[in-house]
PDB file of C-alpha atoms in Angstrom:
ATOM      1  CA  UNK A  13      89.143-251.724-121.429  1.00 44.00           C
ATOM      2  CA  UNK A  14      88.488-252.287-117.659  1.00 47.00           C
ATOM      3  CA  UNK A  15      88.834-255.487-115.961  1.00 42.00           C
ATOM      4  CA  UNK A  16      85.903-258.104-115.936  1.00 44.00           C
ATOM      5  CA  UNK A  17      87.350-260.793-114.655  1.00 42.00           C
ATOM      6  CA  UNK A  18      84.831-261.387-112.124  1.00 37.00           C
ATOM      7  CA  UNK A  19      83.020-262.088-114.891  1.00 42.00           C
ATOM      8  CA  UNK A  20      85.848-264.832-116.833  1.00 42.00           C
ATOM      9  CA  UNK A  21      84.614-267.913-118.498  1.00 48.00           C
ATOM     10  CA  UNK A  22      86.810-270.271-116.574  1.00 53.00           C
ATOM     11  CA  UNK A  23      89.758-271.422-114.182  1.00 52.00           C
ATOM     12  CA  UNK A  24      92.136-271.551-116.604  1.00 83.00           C
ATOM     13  CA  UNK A  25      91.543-268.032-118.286  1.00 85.00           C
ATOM     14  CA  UNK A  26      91.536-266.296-114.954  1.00 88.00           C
ATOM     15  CA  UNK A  27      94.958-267.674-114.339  1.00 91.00           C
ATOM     16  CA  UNK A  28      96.544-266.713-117.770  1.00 92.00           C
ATOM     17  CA  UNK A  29      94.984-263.402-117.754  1.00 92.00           C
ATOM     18  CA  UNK A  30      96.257-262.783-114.175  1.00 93.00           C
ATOM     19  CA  UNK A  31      99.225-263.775-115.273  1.00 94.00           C
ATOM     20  CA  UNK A  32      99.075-261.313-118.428  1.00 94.00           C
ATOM     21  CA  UNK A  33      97.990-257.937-116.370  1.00 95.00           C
ATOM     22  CA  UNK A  34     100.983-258.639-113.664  1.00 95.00           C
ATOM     23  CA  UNK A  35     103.712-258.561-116.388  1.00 95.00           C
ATOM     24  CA  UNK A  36     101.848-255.134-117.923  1.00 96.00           C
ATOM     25  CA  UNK A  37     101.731-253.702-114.275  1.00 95.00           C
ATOM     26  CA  UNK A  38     105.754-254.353-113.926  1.00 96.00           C
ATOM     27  CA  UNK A  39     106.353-252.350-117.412  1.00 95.00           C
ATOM     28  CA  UNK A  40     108.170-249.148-116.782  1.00 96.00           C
ATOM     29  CA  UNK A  41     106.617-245.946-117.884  1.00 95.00           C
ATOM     30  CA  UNK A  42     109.542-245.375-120.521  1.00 96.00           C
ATOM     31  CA  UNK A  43     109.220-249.194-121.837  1.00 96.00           C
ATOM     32  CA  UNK A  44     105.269-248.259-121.886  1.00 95.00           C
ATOM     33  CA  UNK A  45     105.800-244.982-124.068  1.00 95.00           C
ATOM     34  CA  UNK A  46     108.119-246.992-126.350  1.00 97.00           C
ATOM     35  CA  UNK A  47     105.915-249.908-127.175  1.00 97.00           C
ATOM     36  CA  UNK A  48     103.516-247.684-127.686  1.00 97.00           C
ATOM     37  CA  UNK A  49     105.425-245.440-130.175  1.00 97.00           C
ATOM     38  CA  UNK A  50     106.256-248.712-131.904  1.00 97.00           C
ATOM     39  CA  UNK A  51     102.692-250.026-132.328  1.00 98.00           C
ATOM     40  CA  UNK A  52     101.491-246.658-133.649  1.00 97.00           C
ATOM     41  CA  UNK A  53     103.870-246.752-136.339  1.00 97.00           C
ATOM     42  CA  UNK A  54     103.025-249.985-137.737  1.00 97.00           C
ATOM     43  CA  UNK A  55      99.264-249.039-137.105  1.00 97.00           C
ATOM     44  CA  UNK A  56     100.272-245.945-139.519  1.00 97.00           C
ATOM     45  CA  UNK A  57     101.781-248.425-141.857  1.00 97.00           C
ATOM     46  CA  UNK A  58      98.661-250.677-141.998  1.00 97.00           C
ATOM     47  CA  UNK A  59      96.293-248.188-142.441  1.00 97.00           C
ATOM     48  CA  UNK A  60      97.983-246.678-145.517  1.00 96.00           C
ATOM     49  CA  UNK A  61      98.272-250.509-147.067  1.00 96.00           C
ATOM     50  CA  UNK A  62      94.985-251.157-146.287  1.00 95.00           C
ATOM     51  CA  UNK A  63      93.105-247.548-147.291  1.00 95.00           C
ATOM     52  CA  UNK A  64      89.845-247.623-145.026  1.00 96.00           C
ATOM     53  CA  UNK A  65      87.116-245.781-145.323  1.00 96.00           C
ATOM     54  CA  UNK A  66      86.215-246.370-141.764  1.00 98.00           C
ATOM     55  CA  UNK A  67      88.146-248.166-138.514  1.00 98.00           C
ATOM     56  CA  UNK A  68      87.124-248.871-135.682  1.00 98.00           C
ATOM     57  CA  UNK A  69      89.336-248.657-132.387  1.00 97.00           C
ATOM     58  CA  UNK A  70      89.216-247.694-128.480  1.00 96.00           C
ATOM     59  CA  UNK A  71      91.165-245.190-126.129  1.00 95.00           C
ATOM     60  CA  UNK A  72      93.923-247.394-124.300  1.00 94.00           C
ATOM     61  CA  UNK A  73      93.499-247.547-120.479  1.00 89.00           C
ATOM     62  CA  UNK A  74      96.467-247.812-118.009  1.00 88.00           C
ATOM     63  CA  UNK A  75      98.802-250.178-118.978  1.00 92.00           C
ATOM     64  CA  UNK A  76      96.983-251.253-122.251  1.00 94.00           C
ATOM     65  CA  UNK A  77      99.151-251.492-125.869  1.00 95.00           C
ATOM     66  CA  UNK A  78      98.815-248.374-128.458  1.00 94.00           C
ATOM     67  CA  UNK A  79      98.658-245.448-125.675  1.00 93.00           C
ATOM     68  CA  UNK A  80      96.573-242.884-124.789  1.00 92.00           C
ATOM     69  CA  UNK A  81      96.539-240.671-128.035  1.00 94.00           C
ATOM     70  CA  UNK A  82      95.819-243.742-130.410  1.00 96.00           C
ATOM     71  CA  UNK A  83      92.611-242.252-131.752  1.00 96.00           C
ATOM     72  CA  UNK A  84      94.381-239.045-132.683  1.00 96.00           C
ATOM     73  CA  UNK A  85      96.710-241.109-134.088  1.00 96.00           C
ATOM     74  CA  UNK A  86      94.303-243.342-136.647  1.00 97.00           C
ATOM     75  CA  UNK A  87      92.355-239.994-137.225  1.00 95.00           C
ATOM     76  CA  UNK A  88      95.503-238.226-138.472  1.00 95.00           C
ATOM     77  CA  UNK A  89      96.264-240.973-140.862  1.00 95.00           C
ATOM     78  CA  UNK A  90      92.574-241.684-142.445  1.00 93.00           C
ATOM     79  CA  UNK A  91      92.427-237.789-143.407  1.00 84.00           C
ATOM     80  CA  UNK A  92      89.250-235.804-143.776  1.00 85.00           C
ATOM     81  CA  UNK A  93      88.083-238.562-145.619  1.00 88.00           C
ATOM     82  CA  UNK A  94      87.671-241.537-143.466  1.00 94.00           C
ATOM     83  CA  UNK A  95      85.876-241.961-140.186  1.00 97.00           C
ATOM     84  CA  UNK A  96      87.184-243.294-136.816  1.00 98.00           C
ATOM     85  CA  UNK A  97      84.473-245.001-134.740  1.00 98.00           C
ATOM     86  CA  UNK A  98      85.018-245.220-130.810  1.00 97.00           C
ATOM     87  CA  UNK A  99      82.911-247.491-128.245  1.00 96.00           C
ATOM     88  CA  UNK A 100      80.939-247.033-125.883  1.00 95.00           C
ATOM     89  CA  UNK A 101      80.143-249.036-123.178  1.00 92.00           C
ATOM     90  CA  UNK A 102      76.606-250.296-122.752  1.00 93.00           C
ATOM     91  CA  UNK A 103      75.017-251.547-119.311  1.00 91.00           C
ATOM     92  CA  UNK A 104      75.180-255.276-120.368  1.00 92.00           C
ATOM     93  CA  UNK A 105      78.290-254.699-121.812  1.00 91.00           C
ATOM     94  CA  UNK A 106      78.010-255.054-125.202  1.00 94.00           C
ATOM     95  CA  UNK A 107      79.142-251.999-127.132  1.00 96.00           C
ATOM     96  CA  UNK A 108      77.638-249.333-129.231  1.00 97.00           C
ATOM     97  CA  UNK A 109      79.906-247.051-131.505  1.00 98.00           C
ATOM     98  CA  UNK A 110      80.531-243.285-132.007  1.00 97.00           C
ATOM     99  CA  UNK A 111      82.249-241.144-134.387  1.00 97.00           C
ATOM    100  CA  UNK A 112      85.487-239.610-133.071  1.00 96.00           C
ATOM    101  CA  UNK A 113      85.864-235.730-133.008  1.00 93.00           C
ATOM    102  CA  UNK A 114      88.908-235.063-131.774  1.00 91.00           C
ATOM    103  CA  UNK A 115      90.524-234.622-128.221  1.00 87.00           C
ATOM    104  CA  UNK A 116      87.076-232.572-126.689  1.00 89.00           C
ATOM    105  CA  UNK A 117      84.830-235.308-128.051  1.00 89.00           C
ATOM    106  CA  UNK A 118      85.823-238.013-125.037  1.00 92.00           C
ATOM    107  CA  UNK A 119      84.412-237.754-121.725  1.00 88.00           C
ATOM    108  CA  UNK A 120      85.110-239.601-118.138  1.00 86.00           C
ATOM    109  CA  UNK A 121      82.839-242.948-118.424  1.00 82.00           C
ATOM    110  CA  UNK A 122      82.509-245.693-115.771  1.00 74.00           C
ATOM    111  CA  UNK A 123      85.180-248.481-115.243  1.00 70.00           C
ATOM    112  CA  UNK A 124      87.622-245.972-116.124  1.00 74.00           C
ATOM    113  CA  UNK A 125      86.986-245.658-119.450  1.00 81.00           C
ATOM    114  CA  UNK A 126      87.191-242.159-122.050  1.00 88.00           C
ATOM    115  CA  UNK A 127      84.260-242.434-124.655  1.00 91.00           C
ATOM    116  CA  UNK A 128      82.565-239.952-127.166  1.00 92.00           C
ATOM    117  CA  UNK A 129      79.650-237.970-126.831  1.00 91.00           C
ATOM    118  CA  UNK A 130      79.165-237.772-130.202  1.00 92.00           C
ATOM    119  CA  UNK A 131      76.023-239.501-131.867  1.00 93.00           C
ATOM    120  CA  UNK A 132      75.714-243.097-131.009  1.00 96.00           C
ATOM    121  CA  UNK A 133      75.430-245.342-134.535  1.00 97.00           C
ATOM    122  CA  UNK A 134      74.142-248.695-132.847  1.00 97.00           C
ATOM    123  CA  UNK A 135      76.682-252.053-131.730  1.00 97.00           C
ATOM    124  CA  UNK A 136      75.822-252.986-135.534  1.00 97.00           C
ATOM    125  CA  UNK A 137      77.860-250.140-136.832  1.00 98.00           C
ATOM    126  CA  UNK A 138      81.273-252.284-136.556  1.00 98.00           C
ATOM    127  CA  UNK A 139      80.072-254.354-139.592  1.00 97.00           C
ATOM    128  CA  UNK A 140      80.656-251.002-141.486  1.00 97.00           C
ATOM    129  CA  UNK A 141      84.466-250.858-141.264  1.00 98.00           C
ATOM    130  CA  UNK A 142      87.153-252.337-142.571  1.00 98.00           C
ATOM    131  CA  UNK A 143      89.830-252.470-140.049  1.00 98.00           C
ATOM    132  CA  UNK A 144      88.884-253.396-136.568  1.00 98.00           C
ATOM    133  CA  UNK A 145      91.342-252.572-133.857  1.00 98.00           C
ATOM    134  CA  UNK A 146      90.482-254.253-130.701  1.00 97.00           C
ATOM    135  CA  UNK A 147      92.059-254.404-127.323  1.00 95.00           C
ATOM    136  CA  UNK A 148      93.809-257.713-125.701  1.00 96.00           C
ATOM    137  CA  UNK A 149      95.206-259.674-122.895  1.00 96.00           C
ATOM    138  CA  UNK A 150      96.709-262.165-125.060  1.00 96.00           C
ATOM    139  CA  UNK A 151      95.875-263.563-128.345  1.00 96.00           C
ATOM    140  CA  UNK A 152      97.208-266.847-129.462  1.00 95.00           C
ATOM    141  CA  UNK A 153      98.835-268.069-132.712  1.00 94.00           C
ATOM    142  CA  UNK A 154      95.269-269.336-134.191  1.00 93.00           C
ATOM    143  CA  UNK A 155      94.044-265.604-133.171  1.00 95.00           C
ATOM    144  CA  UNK A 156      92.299-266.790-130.252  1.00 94.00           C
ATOM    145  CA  UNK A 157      91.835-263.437-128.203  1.00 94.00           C
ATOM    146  CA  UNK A 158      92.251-263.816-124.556  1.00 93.00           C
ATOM    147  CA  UNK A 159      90.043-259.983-123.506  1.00 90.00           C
ATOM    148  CA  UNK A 160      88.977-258.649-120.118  1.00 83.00           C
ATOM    149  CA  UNK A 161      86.305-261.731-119.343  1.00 79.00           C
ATOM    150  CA  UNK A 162      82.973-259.399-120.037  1.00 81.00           C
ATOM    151  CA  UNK A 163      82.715-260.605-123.709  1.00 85.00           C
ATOM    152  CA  UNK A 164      81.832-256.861-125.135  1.00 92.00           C
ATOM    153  CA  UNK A 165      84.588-257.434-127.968  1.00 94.00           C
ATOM    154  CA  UNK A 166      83.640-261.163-128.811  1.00 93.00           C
ATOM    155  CA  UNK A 167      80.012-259.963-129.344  1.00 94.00           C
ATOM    156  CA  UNK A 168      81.693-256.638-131.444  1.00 96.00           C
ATOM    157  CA  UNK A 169      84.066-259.067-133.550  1.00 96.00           C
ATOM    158  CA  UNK A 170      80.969-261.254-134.155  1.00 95.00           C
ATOM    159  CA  UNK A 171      79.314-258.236-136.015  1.00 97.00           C
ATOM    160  CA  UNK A 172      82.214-257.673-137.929  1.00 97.00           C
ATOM    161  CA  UNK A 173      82.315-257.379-141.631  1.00 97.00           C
ATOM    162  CA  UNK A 174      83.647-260.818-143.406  1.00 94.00           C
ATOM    163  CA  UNK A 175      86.204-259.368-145.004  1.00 95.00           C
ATOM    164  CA  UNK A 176      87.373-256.943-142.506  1.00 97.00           C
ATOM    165  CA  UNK A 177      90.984-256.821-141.171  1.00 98.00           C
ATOM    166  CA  UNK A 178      90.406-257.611-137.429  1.00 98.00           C
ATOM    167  CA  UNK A 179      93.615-256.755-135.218  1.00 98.00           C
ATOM    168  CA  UNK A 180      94.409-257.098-131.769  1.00 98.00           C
ATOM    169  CA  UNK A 181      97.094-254.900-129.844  1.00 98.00           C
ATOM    170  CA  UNK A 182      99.762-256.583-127.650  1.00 98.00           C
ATOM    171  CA  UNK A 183     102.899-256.319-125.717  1.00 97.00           C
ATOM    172  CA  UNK A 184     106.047-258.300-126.615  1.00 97.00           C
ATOM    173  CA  UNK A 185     105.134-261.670-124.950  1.00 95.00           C
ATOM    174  CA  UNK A 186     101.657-261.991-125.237  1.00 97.00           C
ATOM    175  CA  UNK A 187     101.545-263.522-128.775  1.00 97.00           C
ATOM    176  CA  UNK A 188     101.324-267.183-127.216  1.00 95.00           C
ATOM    177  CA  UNK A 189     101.568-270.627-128.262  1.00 92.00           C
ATOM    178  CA  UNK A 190      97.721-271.500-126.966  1.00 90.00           C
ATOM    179  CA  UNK A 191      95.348-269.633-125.236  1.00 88.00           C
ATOM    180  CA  UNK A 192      91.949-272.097-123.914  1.00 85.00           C
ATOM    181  CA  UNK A 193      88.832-270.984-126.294  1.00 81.00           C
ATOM    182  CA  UNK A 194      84.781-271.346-125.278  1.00 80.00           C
ATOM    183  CA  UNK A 195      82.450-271.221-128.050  1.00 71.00           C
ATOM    184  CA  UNK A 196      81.774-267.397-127.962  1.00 77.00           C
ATOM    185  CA  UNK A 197      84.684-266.483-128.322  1.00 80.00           C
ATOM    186  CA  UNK A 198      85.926-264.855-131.629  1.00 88.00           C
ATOM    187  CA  UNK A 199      88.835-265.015-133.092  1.00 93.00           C
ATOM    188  CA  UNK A 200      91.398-262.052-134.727  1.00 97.00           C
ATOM    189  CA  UNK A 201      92.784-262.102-137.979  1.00 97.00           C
ATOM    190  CA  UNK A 202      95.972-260.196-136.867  1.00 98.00           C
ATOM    191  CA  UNK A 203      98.331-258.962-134.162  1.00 98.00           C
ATOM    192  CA  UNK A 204     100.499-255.873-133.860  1.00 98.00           C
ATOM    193  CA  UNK A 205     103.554-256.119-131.300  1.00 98.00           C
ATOM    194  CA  UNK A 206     106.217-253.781-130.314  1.00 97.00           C
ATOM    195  CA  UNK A 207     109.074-255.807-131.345  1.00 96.00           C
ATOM    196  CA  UNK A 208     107.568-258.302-134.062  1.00 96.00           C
ATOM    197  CA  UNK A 209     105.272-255.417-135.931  1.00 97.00           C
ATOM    198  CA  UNK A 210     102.300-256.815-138.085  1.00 97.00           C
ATOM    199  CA  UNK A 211     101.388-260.849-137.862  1.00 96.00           C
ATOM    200  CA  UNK A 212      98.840-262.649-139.924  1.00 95.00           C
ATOM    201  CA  UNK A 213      97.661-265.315-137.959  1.00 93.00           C
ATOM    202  CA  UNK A 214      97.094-268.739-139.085  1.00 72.00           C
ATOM    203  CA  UNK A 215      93.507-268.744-138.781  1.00 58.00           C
ATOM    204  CA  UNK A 216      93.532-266.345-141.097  1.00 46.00           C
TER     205      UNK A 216
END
């Protein structure tokens, strides 16, 4: 997702997730590829323990965890039979949510995000699936979720199903002890990091 920080709740979160985007920018391109490789394979691994019907995800932007051919990746492994749902961007940044279709289906949108073009279910349509991917800048080790400072995932996770797996992508270092919380924000149930793989969190 693009950066909102203009739009951060506070002092201490700009800092941290200033902080957070310097160390991604000073990743090599080969250390990129490799995290990525690494977090798609335990992504593979989840999906087949945890048999959705229907995930929802993004397309990773720049230096974000999971690369750029995630969705192809979570397509290949729900099979003809489940349904990968994509966002897409609103004005006041909330997010409404689209069926994937494959490579063709994504076009340019603003901020620098790819979304689809395919039919638009409504933001409510993340309360239909049962693994929630969801980008990050951090996420601490109650599964407080440090984002981009617009809020569009914090209203998404709030529509989430009660028992769906929510799970936040990360680099190695950005599991941390504590990151500062506001009332909006929502918490994940779960990380996935290069080195240290799937985490339950304790709020979970």
């Amino acid at each position: 997702m693009p950066d909102f920080s203009d739009e951060a709740g506070g002092p201490s979160k700009t800092g941290l997730r200033g902080t957070m985007l310097a160390r991604r920018r000073a990743l090599s391109a080969p250390a990129r590829l490799a995290a990525a490789e690494r977090v798609q394979a335990e992504l593979r691994s989840l999906v087949r323990r945890v048999r959705p019907h229907r995930i929802t995800a993004y397309v990773p932007v720049g230096t974000e965890p999971g690369g750029p051919d995630l969705p192809d990746v979570l397509a290949t492994e729900l099979g003809p039979g489940g349904q990968l749902l994509l966002p897409v961007l609103r004005p006041d940044l909330d997010l409404d949510w689209a069926p994937y279709a494959g490579p063709g289906s994504l076009v340019a949108a603003g901020r620098g995000l790819r979304e689809p073009y395919t039919e638009r279910l409504g933001r409510a349509a993340v309360g239909t699936a049962e693994l929630v991917v969801v980008p990050a800048v951090a996420v601490d080790r109650r599964g407080v979720r440090l984002g981009r400072g617009g809020g569009s995932y914090d209203r998404a996770l709030s529509r989430a199903a009660a028992g769906a797996l929510t799970v936040a992508l990360l680099h190695d270092g950005e599991l941390i002890d504590s990151a500062p919380a506001e009332d909006h924000d929502r918490p994940v149930r779960a990380v996935i990091t290069p080195s240290g793989g799937f985490c339950h969190l304790e709020s979970d």
